[in-house]
Structures are given as C-alpha cells and as structure tokens.
C-alpha cells in the first residue's frame, strides 16, 4: 500500500531550514551543480526556501546528517529539468529544486545525535518530516558547528596580531615578546526498503550523496588512524604461538605446530624487510600436520572476535564521551536559562520561556530596550535576537535571524532593523536581512556587493551606508549605500583611508568614521562624510590608536569607547565635539574591553559584553551618564557575549 506523504505545512516565516533526503549515488552531480532537489509533491514547502536558509542532507544509507549547506536561490521547479537522470534524456523526478553552497564543513551527525533535536518531526521509527522550524534549525547548526572541521586561516596583508583562540575568535589578542605593536588577523568561516519519501521514490531513483562528498569523506578520515589489520593479527599470533597449549617445548622441545607458528611469524618479519622466503620455506618444510592448520584457523577466528570486541568497546566509549560532552553543554545552557528566568518578573514571562517557542507574547517596549544581534557567548556563534531592558534587567528572546551572524553591522531604516555582512566564525557573508518589531519577522533583503565583516554602518536621509571592513585578504575603504527606492546596494564615494574593525555613527546629518586598521597599523585618524557635498574630509585625529572599539553619539558629541590599540585592550574613552573640532580625554571605563556592543538609551551610554586582553568573554554591562561617570551594572540576564551588534529602536 502506498504511504501518504506528510508535511508540517510551515509558513515561509516559520520555516527555519530544510532537510533533503539522499543516499550514496549522485553526490558528484549534487556538488558540481550545487543543486538539491525533491519530488514535485515536496514543492509545497520547497517554494518557501529563500537565499540564506540553512539546508541539511540526510544520507539514508548510513543514516547520518550532513551540513551545513545554505540556499543561494529561492526554491523553484525545474531549475535543471534533466538532473539526476542516467543520460539526461528523461525529465527529472526531482523538480522541486534549490541552488546551494557549503556554508560550513562539519562532521556528520549520527541519527542518535540529531534525532533528539528533531524528535517532533518523527512520525515512525525511521521516517521524519523534512521541514524545520527556527529552533530546530538553530540547534542543528549549533550541534554541527561544534563538530566543524578546522577552517583554513586567511590573513590580510600585514595583519594586526589578533590571533585565533581554537577558532573561537576571529580576532583575539596576543602580545609579542618584543612588545612591538601587534596587528589583527582574523579567521574566519535510500539504499534499503525504508523510503523517506514513501510511495514517491524507490531505492534506485533516490536523490543522494555518494563517496565523492568531501564532507562525508572527511568525517571518516580518522579511521586511517587505526593500525593495519595484518599488523594486529601478526602481533597476536606471535603472542598466542608463544603460549599455545599445544606447545610441548617445556618438556620435549618445540612441537610442530609451535615451530610452524614461529615460521609464520618469521616469514612475516622477513617479508616486512622486503625479502620473501616463502619458496625456500616450502622447500625446507614440505609437510605440516592438519592440526597446525586447525590451530591457525582457530587462532585467526579468535583474533577476529577480539578485533570485533575492541571495535565495539571503542564505539561505546566514543558514544559515552559524546554524551558526556553534550550533557556538559546542556548543563551550561540550562544554567544560563535559569539565570535569565530568575531575573525576569512573572508578569513579563513569555510563551517562548515556557514552551520553547521563540516568539514572545508581547513585544518589547521599543523606548526602553536595546536590541542585541548575534555574537558569540564563549561556546557557540549565535543567530539570536534579544531585546535588553537595562532598567529591569530583562532579556527577551525574539525571532532569530536566518543565519548565524557575528561581527556584522546594524542600522535602522523605515521602522525596520537591517543587519548585514559579518560571518559565522569561518565564513563571511554578503547577505542582508531586516527585522520588523511589529510582527516579529525577518525578511531577506538585497545582498551587499561583496562579502565583508568587521564593517560599520549608519543611516542618513533614508539610506543605509555600509562602511569599510574586510574580507580576510584585504581591508576596505569602500562604502556601499542601500537605496530603498532602487532596492539595491550602490557603490558610493570611498573613504580616504582603508579601515577594518572601525566604528561609525551619524550626527546632525553627517557620517563619522573613526579608527580601525588599514592593513599596516591601527589608526588614530577619523573622517567625516557630508552627503550634501558627497565627499569625505579628515577631522582631527584621536589621541589613541584603536580598532574593534565602539562609537556612539550623545548630546551632540561623539564618544569613542575601548578597543584594541595594537598591544592591549584599553578602557579609555575620547569625546569629540564637532563644534570645537577637538578630541578630549574622557573618564575611562571600569574594565578594558573590545568587540563590545554599545548603544545610547535615555541619555546614557551602555557598553555590553566584549573581550578583555586575556581572551575572556565578558558578561558585564557598564553605563555612563554625564555628570555621574561610569558604573558597572550587575546584570544577571545578558550573559557572556562578544562580536554582537547593538541598536536602540526608538518609535519616533
């Protein structure tokens, strides 16, 4: 009886990812064409796929999940009308298609590891639904990322010496013995009767992966670390021969069986030295008793049993170690959740906190909250969006972004929050997405002209400017402007200087870009862009070189906060008054920090998280108010975070 195809029927806004079914037959075509497909009936949700959506591949042959992939096109019918056919003459049986790319290469997840994450999708012992909500997709990405292969290190020309700490930081800190100014580098980022498509497919026409998939091959690479079977057999035969119960050497000398066994061992040793003596040994020993062959067979069988037992024990140990690691991570996660729950009054509890649904019951007060976007918490890269109320110390979870995103930039345009660029710790993005706080929804927007991270941004007169940054090879002076009327990013007047890990802000209709790294040195210089003249001009330089700092505007002045000066993270603050045209030294923060998130809320500057000089991810918040100075806020809700972006979303 034909089985019924089941769907979750998630809407486009609810869809957080898609799993594509596969086996071991057509990887080359999938990878070379960068195209995935499913039978036509699955177009009901494939049509909801948009660029940037996470994708995964479940290999039905080994029941493992591979990723992380990402859609680079919308889900469509018949992108390739003849894909996965024997000679290209027949119409494809998998017309619901999407073009893809590899977001990050990770080891495969066995079903025992990913099944608990998507357990609600299982409708039988071996069958599950392919549609993932945002929570499931985010957890799968986090799990796969924890098993990611070490990314290649890419370095800008003459980079600043901010080195990777076990691939956790794209920019971290180390001091040379010479104490010379240091410079940043950044790293980036159906073979059986069970048919997951039910009556839609059979074992011969399943779209799948085969052994050519580099992700699958790499996940099995550590098998080569095991000793050769012949060497194990040889070692054990040698030992068993020495202690064989048939041996009578202790009484009457060596038995024929023992002598034969020693000859076998000797032949093995001789052959290992490149000298085959088999013919000579046959001449010397033309006859062996039947018992000797029986003994060899018996010993060989015992060896196979020992090997099987060893493999079974190794597998069990590996499974237990993984479970232990997962338990430790889960304990850490639950500890953070408990701290947040303790800090949230009962009246502000959300459905997301009670049921796991990420959508809050009530929207945050836009005039009381700072939005925190993405980042890194010391364990994993994040796609999360939170609203933080410093007054009540309440952190609300909002709908996450489509992508894990850190060291990106944010700006406000047309009552929406735009997030662009950045990366996931390995790969850099050109993608852009916007968030509407009214309906708690994200929307994909036109991409930047090229991939970049550690850039800055500001919005002026209905346009967003994406400023500077870098791609891992070079630092940029480029500036791109998003024209909402045209609906795309347009290259505009470049800065006078290349600036990576800079900071920028709008004040009185002008755009200011401050500090950063130009590929050689950290910078004290600053520039001002006047959209009326459409040109950049230099302004007075700061007193301190700095990059990965924060810049905010408050009370008609610019405040530059913290950062890295080429040697250390610094707590220093400088204040620029455009009316006077000079930088003044301000009161320093309580804590040295860089890569922090900063925003102005109700005439106060809030600096959240960041990294200090010993690569510790901070969980503290500092507040500055004119006339009162800096104070540390004892926040229990924010937790550790760095490489995040912050913005205040006023309703005016």
XYZ file of C-alpha atoms in Angstrom, residues 46-579:
534
model
C 10.499 23.953 -1.100
C 8.816 27.032 -2.613
C 9.255 28.748 0.770
C 13.059 28.411 0.637
C 14.816 31.750 0.237
C 18.530 32.626 -0.118
C 20.360 32.185 3.151
C 18.081 29.457 4.533
C 20.066 26.622 6.183
C 19.865 23.243 4.404
C 20.939 19.748 5.507
C 21.346 16.353 3.828
C 20.238 13.097 5.421
C 22.029 10.102 3.922
C 19.586 7.209 4.151
C 22.368 4.664 3.578
C 24.324 5.464 6.740
C 21.522 7.418 8.472
C 23.713 10.441 9.081
C 23.003 14.132 8.676
C 25.462 16.266 6.703
C 25.869 20.044 6.558
C 25.920 22.911 6.882
C 24.577 23.972 3.469
C 22.806 27.183 2.532
C 20.332 28.154 -0.182
C 21.624 30.684 -2.717
C 18.378 30.764 -4.697
C 14.684 30.585 -3.976
C 13.034 27.171 -4.158
C 11.821 26.656 -7.720
C 10.517 23.986 -10.074
C 12.800 22.596 -12.782
C 15.953 24.651 -12.303
C 17.521 21.674 -14.076
C 14.850 19.712 -15.956
C 17.133 16.720 -16.574
C 19.016 16.460 -13.296
C 19.835 13.071 -11.770
C 18.906 11.057 -14.869
C 21.130 8.374 -16.355
C 21.793 10.038 -19.710
C 19.975 13.350 -19.473
C 17.230 12.248 -21.827
C 14.474 11.826 -19.233
C 12.749 14.507 -17.224
C 13.975 14.672 -13.651
C 11.924 13.010 -10.943
C 13.129 15.693 -8.503
C 11.887 19.007 -9.937
C 11.409 20.849 -6.604
C 14.906 22.309 -6.570
C 17.163 24.885 -4.952
C 20.714 26.015 -5.677
C 23.081 25.684 -2.718
C 26.510 26.359 -1.364
C 28.516 24.948 1.528
C 28.190 27.301 4.483
C 30.499 25.295 6.742
C 32.162 21.896 6.550
C 31.313 19.779 9.571
C 31.481 16.161 10.630
C 28.272 14.227 10.041
C 25.781 13.723 12.863
C 24.634 10.180 13.541
C 20.909 9.703 13.996
C 21.364 9.219 17.729
C 22.745 12.787 17.901
C 20.302 14.655 15.675
C 17.106 12.675 16.380
C 16.528 14.286 19.815
C 16.719 17.721 18.160
C 14.017 16.961 15.551
C 12.175 14.310 17.549
C 8.835 16.048 16.979
C 9.292 15.515 13.217
C 9.417 11.711 13.504
C 6.146 10.041 12.521
C 7.558 6.487 12.549
C 10.674 4.728 13.775
C 12.689 5.561 10.638
C 10.778 8.390 8.952
C 10.668 12.075 9.743
C 9.403 15.309 8.191
C 11.957 17.459 6.373
C 10.643 20.896 7.359
C 12.454 22.504 10.300
C 11.326 25.419 12.411
C 13.792 28.083 13.517
C 14.537 26.467 16.877
C 15.337 23.071 15.308
C 17.494 24.598 12.569
C 19.409 26.707 15.075
C 20.107 23.698 17.314
C 21.260 21.584 14.353
C 23.585 24.377 13.237
C 24.989 24.678 16.754
C 25.499 20.907 17.007
C 27.203 20.663 13.600
C 29.307 23.744 14.271
C 30.655 22.089 17.417
C 31.976 19.333 15.104
C 33.238 21.670 12.386
C 36.483 20.924 10.625
C 39.261 23.397 11.362
C 38.843 26.233 8.882
C 41.711 27.499 6.809
C 43.208 30.650 8.257
C 43.002 33.642 5.979
C 45.049 36.682 6.731
C 45.033 40.289 5.498
C 48.229 41.771 4.186
C 50.460 42.606 7.165
C 47.618 41.853 9.582
C 47.282 43.022 13.162
C 48.300 40.349 15.605
C 44.904 39.316 16.943
C 45.157 35.573 16.735
C 42.608 32.770 16.773
C 41.925 31.012 20.058
C 40.968 27.491 18.954
C 38.888 29.056 16.182
C 36.636 30.706 18.753
C 37.650 34.276 17.994
C 38.062 35.806 14.580
C 40.142 38.407 16.363
C 41.806 37.728 19.691
C 44.871 39.044 21.427
C 48.463 38.045 21.955
C 51.472 40.130 22.864
C 54.828 39.575 21.174
C 57.955 39.168 23.270
C 59.355 42.267 21.592
C 56.310 44.246 22.769
C 56.134 45.782 19.266
C 52.665 46.959 18.212
C 50.664 43.871 17.306
C 48.345 43.522 14.321
C 44.960 41.639 13.885
C 44.431 38.591 11.759
C 41.005 37.074 11.506
C 39.769 33.565 10.756
C 37.256 33.344 9.649
C 34.159 30.715 8.061
C 17.813 5.123 0.182
C 19.525 2.089 -0.061
C 17.035 -0.229 1.691
C 13.330 -0.863 1.787
C 12.697 2.137 4.057
C 11.878 5.061 1.770
C 11.705 8.504 3.381
C 9.550 9.714 0.506
C 7.058 6.852 0.910
C 5.468 5.948 -2.418
C 7.187 8.833 -4.204
C 10.566 7.132 -4.570
C 12.205 3.756 -4.779
C 15.761 2.760 -3.856
C 17.011 3.264 -7.400
C 15.721 6.780 -8.025
C 16.585 8.465 -4.746
C 18.453 11.718 -4.878
C 21.523 11.209 -2.782
C 25.143 11.650 -1.947
C 27.944 9.188 -2.576
C 31.522 8.739 -1.510
C 32.689 11.727 -3.536
C 31.236 14.116 -0.997
C 34.200 15.757 0.752
C 32.166 16.373 3.891
C 31.324 12.673 4.203
C 34.868 11.569 3.377
C 36.363 13.928 5.905
C 34.046 12.692 8.639
C 35.506 9.212 8.133
C 39.127 10.319 7.870
C 40.050 9.389 11.414
C 39.570 5.707 10.545
C 43.028 5.846 8.987
C 44.494 6.314 12.425
C 43.820 2.645 13.294
C 46.730 0.142 12.937
C 46.761 -2.140 9.907
C 44.821 -5.387 10.400
C 47.765 -7.536 9.320
C 49.988 -5.961 11.952
C 47.412 -6.648 14.690
C 46.997 -10.253 13.547
C 50.748 -10.715 13.390
C 51.328 -9.373 16.894
C 48.588 -11.504 18.404
C 49.597 -14.660 16.503
C 53.115 -14.229 17.762
C 51.919 -13.955 21.348
C 49.426 -16.825 21.049
C 52.017 -19.063 19.415
C 54.384 -18.450 22.285
C 51.747 -19.536 24.828
C 49.901 -22.170 22.759
C 48.522 -25.093 24.792
C 49.771 -27.422 22.058
C 53.322 -26.493 22.868
C 55.436 -29.166 24.459
C 58.589 -27.165 24.283
C 58.972 -27.056 28.016
C 59.213 -30.891 28.135
C 60.284 -32.334 24.811
C 61.118 -29.261 22.775
C 59.042 -27.423 20.244
C 56.029 -29.118 18.733
C 55.483 -28.984 15.002
C 52.582 -26.577 15.452
C 54.638 -24.140 17.521
C 57.560 -24.435 15.147
C 55.222 -23.741 12.260
C 53.718 -20.774 14.046
C 57.163 -19.319 14.658
C 57.944 -19.849 10.999
C 54.817 -17.891 10.089
C 55.939 -15.070 12.356
C 59.450 -15.188 10.933
C 58.088 -15.093 7.384
C 56.040 -12.023 8.313
C 59.115 -10.308 9.728
C 61.243 -11.299 6.743
C 58.633 -10.120 4.246
C 58.368 -6.822 6.071
C 62.061 -6.336 5.300
C 61.392 -6.936 1.617
C 62.852 -10.483 1.478
C 60.252 -13.102 0.513
C 61.362 -16.556 1.607
C 58.110 -18.418 1.010
C 59.583 -20.650 -1.649
C 62.561 -21.568 0.494
C 60.382 -22.309 3.463
C 58.192 -24.579 1.411
C 61.321 -26.464 0.417
C 62.523 -26.686 3.960
C 59.143 -27.735 5.325
C 57.248 -29.715 2.697
C 54.835 -31.208 5.230
C 52.714 -29.772 8.046
C 50.225 -31.656 10.113
C 46.494 -30.990 9.766
C 46.471 -29.918 13.420
C 48.751 -26.991 12.632
C 46.314 -25.571 10.090
C 43.444 -26.138 12.520
C 45.345 -24.233 15.192
C 45.997 -21.335 12.822
C 42.342 -21.218 11.836
C 41.288 -21.282 15.473
C 43.701 -18.505 16.403
C 42.633 -16.406 13.438
C 38.990 -16.756 14.447
C 39.819 -15.706 17.973
C 41.688 -12.702 16.592
C 38.649 -11.651 14.593
C 36.481 -11.953 17.686
C 38.954 -9.857 19.671
C 39.015 -7.212 16.964
C 35.229 -7.093 16.833
C 35.073 -6.789 20.615
C 37.640 -3.982 20.567
C 35.734 -2.083 17.886
C 32.513 -2.470 19.839
C 34.133 -1.145 23.011
C 35.751 1.751 21.145
C 32.385 2.660 19.664
C 30.720 2.544 23.078
C 33.450 4.709 24.625
C 33.111 7.231 21.806
C 29.354 7.337 22.269
C 29.692 7.869 26.018
C 32.245 10.642 25.515
C 29.912 12.429 23.106
C 27.009 12.070 25.515
C 29.157 13.454 28.322
C 30.170 16.458 26.207
C 26.549 17.045 25.225
C 25.463 16.812 28.849
C 28.073 19.381 29.896
C 26.919 21.799 27.185
C 23.290 21.249 28.145
C 24.100 21.948 31.792
C 25.769 25.219 30.782
C 22.798 26.171 28.625
C 20.269 25.356 31.344
C 22.298 27.310 33.861
C 22.106 30.405 31.681
C 18.379 29.879 31.130
C 17.802 29.583 34.870
C 19.698 32.807 35.490
C 17.541 34.590 32.929
C 14.303 33.204 34.349
C 15.318 34.282 37.835
C 15.871 37.803 36.528
C 12.503 38.077 34.707
C 9.402 39.091 36.714
C 6.449 36.763 36.387
C 4.408 39.427 34.600
C 6.976 39.585 31.803
C 7.342 35.852 31.220
C 6.777 34.816 27.622
C 5.389 31.793 25.850
C 8.890 31.283 24.485
C 10.219 30.798 28.010
C 7.521 28.333 28.935
C 7.157 26.252 25.791
C 10.335 26.671 23.783
C 8.533 28.840 21.206
C 10.914 31.678 20.389
C 8.118 34.234 19.742
C 7.235 36.345 22.805
C 3.650 37.028 23.737
C 4.198 40.769 23.977
C 6.537 42.970 22.006
C 9.342 44.727 23.874
C 8.973 48.382 24.763
C 10.970 49.974 21.946
C 11.707 53.070 24.010
C 13.064 51.045 26.926
C 15.103 48.372 25.121
C 18.435 47.798 23.425
C 18.360 45.208 20.634
C 21.302 42.761 20.725
C 22.037 40.926 17.481
C 24.047 37.707 17.046
C 27.532 37.364 18.503
C 29.449 34.711 20.414
C 28.875 33.576 24.017
C 32.132 31.730 24.627
C 30.663 28.410 23.443
C 28.874 28.934 20.137
C 28.111 31.517 17.442
C 24.596 32.882 17.572
C 21.708 33.800 15.274
C 19.700 35.138 18.231
C 17.957 38.462 18.547
C 17.258 39.765 22.045
C 15.784 42.914 23.488
C 17.505 44.029 26.693
C 15.873 46.331 29.207
C 18.677 47.703 31.431
C 16.239 49.255 33.889
C 14.508 45.954 34.688
C 17.463 43.716 33.751
C 15.150 41.717 31.482
C 16.311 39.928 28.339
C 13.544 38.882 25.926
C 14.101 36.350 23.172
C 12.791 37.412 19.776
C 12.720 35.528 16.485
C 16.276 34.562 15.436
C 17.939 35.614 12.199
C 18.090 33.346 9.169
C 21.863 32.984 9.636
C 24.329 32.684 12.478
C 25.889 36.123 12.366
C 28.690 37.882 14.275
C 30.879 40.978 13.730
C 28.117 42.268 11.447
C 26.658 45.778 11.399
C 23.155 47.092 12.080
C 21.154 50.160 11.124
C 17.565 51.365 11.328
C 15.616 52.149 8.156
C 11.876 52.552 7.537
C 10.968 51.303 11.008
C 12.968 48.086 10.496
C 16.310 46.877 11.790
C 18.763 45.943 8.997
C 21.639 43.506 9.651
C 24.293 42.992 7.001
C 27.645 41.319 6.433
C 29.555 39.602 9.213
C 30.033 35.852 9.438
C 29.849 32.653 11.455
C 33.434 32.456 12.728
C 34.699 30.917 9.482
C 32.767 32.282 6.526
C 31.962 35.896 5.729
C 28.597 36.960 4.290
C 27.278 39.452 1.782
C 23.707 38.706 2.867
C 21.319 41.243 4.380
C 18.152 40.710 6.412
C 15.751 43.063 8.151
C 13.608 42.696 11.264
C 10.160 44.184 11.832
C 9.462 44.535 15.580
C 5.730 44.906 14.973
C 5.209 41.354 13.667
C 8.467 39.825 14.981
C 9.503 38.698 11.492
C 12.731 38.692 9.463
C 12.869 39.388 5.713
C 15.728 38.715 3.269
C 16.995 41.851 1.567
C 19.291 42.532 -1.434
C 22.870 41.450 -0.749
C 25.919 43.664 -0.457
C 28.193 43.881 -3.488
C 30.776 41.679 -1.768
C 31.323 39.674 1.387
C 32.764 41.549 4.330
C 32.978 41.582 8.104
C 34.006 43.995 10.850
C 32.365 46.827 8.929
C 30.455 49.842 10.255
C 27.190 51.478 9.246
C 24.822 54.390 9.696
C 21.561 55.580 8.171
C 21.176 59.083 6.710
C 18.197 60.563 4.872
C 16.528 57.220 4.179
C 19.712 55.466 3.014
C 21.973 52.978 4.793
C 25.743 53.267 4.395
C 27.905 50.128 4.839
C 31.408 51.376 5.548
C 34.819 49.710 5.291
C 35.513 46.309 6.839
C 37.493 43.469 5.288
C 37.225 40.071 3.618
C 40.176 38.293 5.195
C 42.556 39.226 2.390
C 42.365 42.994 2.351
C 40.964 45.911 4.293
C 38.403 48.135 2.581
C 37.877 51.850 2.174
C 34.736 51.039 0.156
C 31.355 52.468 1.046
C 28.081 50.953 -0.192
C 24.740 52.734 0.034
C 21.383 50.939 0.158
C 18.799 52.960 -1.713
C 15.384 51.718 -0.609
C 13.755 53.297 -3.676
C 16.057 51.467 -6.084
C 16.113 48.348 -3.899
C 19.827 47.576 -4.157
C 23.277 48.481 -2.832
C 25.153 51.114 -4.815
C 28.883 51.861 -4.568
C 29.399 55.425 -3.453
C 32.334 57.655 -2.519
C 35.055 55.678 -0.718
C 36.717 56.838 2.466
C 40.115 58.486 2.331
C 41.670 55.549 4.189
C 41.191 51.785 4.427
C 39.540 50.867 7.711
C 38.925 47.384 9.116
C 37.271 46.984 12.559
C 36.348 50.651 12.531
C 33.351 52.397 14.126
C 30.900 54.834 12.573
C 27.893 56.908 13.607
C 25.546 59.601 12.281
C 25.359 63.003 13.955
C 23.402 66.006 12.687
C 23.070 64.619 9.166
C 26.787 63.828 8.768
C 28.543 60.476 8.912
C 31.670 59.937 11.016
C 34.138 57.013 10.574
C 36.738 56.615 13.308
C 39.838 54.453 13.842
C 40.267 50.889 12.617
C 43.122 49.036 10.942
C 44.409 49.838 7.445
C 46.406 46.671 6.778
C 49.575 48.058 8.363
C 48.736 49.966 11.536
C 45.945 50.759 13.937
C 44.616 54.226 13.281
C 44.062 57.408 15.264
C 42.563 59.167 12.246
C 38.905 59.986 11.647
C 36.804 61.153 8.680
C 33.520 62.950 8.116
C 31.125 62.408 5.190
C 28.791 65.221 4.176
C 26.017 63.873 1.927
C 25.367 67.388 0.597
C 28.895 67.630 -0.767
C 29.137 63.874 -1.326
C 32.713 63.822 -0.082
C 34.875 62.664 2.826
C 37.097 65.083 4.731
C 39.586 64.468 7.503
C 38.850 65.685 11.002
C 41.166 65.899 13.989
C 42.737 62.557 14.926
C 42.139 60.815 18.247
C 44.791 60.684 20.927
C 44.967 56.852 20.882
C 45.211 54.286 18.093
C 42.326 51.865 18.297
C 40.288 49.280 16.443
C 37.358 46.990 17.416
C 36.081 49.872 19.533
C 32.584 51.339 19.906
C 31.325 54.745 18.803
C 28.065 56.444 19.839
C 26.574 59.914 19.599
C 25.055 61.573 22.669
C 24.259 65.190 23.494
C 25.720 66.496 20.205
C 29.080 64.790 20.839
C 30.823 61.592 19.733
C 32.043 59.072 22.318
C 34.649 56.501 21.264
C 34.912 53.689 23.814
C 37.532 50.986 24.453
C 39.057 48.856 21.694
C 42.481 47.445 20.842
C 45.452 49.805 20.467
C 47.832 47.317 18.808
C 49.140 45.961 22.103
C 46.304 45.767 24.620
C 42.595 46.122 25.041
C 42.021 49.552 26.559
C 39.355 51.112 28.835
C 39.982 54.653 27.582
C 37.280 56.983 26.285
C 37.613 60.008 23.982
C 34.961 62.621 23.245
C 34.699 64.687 20.037
C 32.709 67.891 19.857
C 32.128 68.890 16.193
C 31.528 72.481 17.257
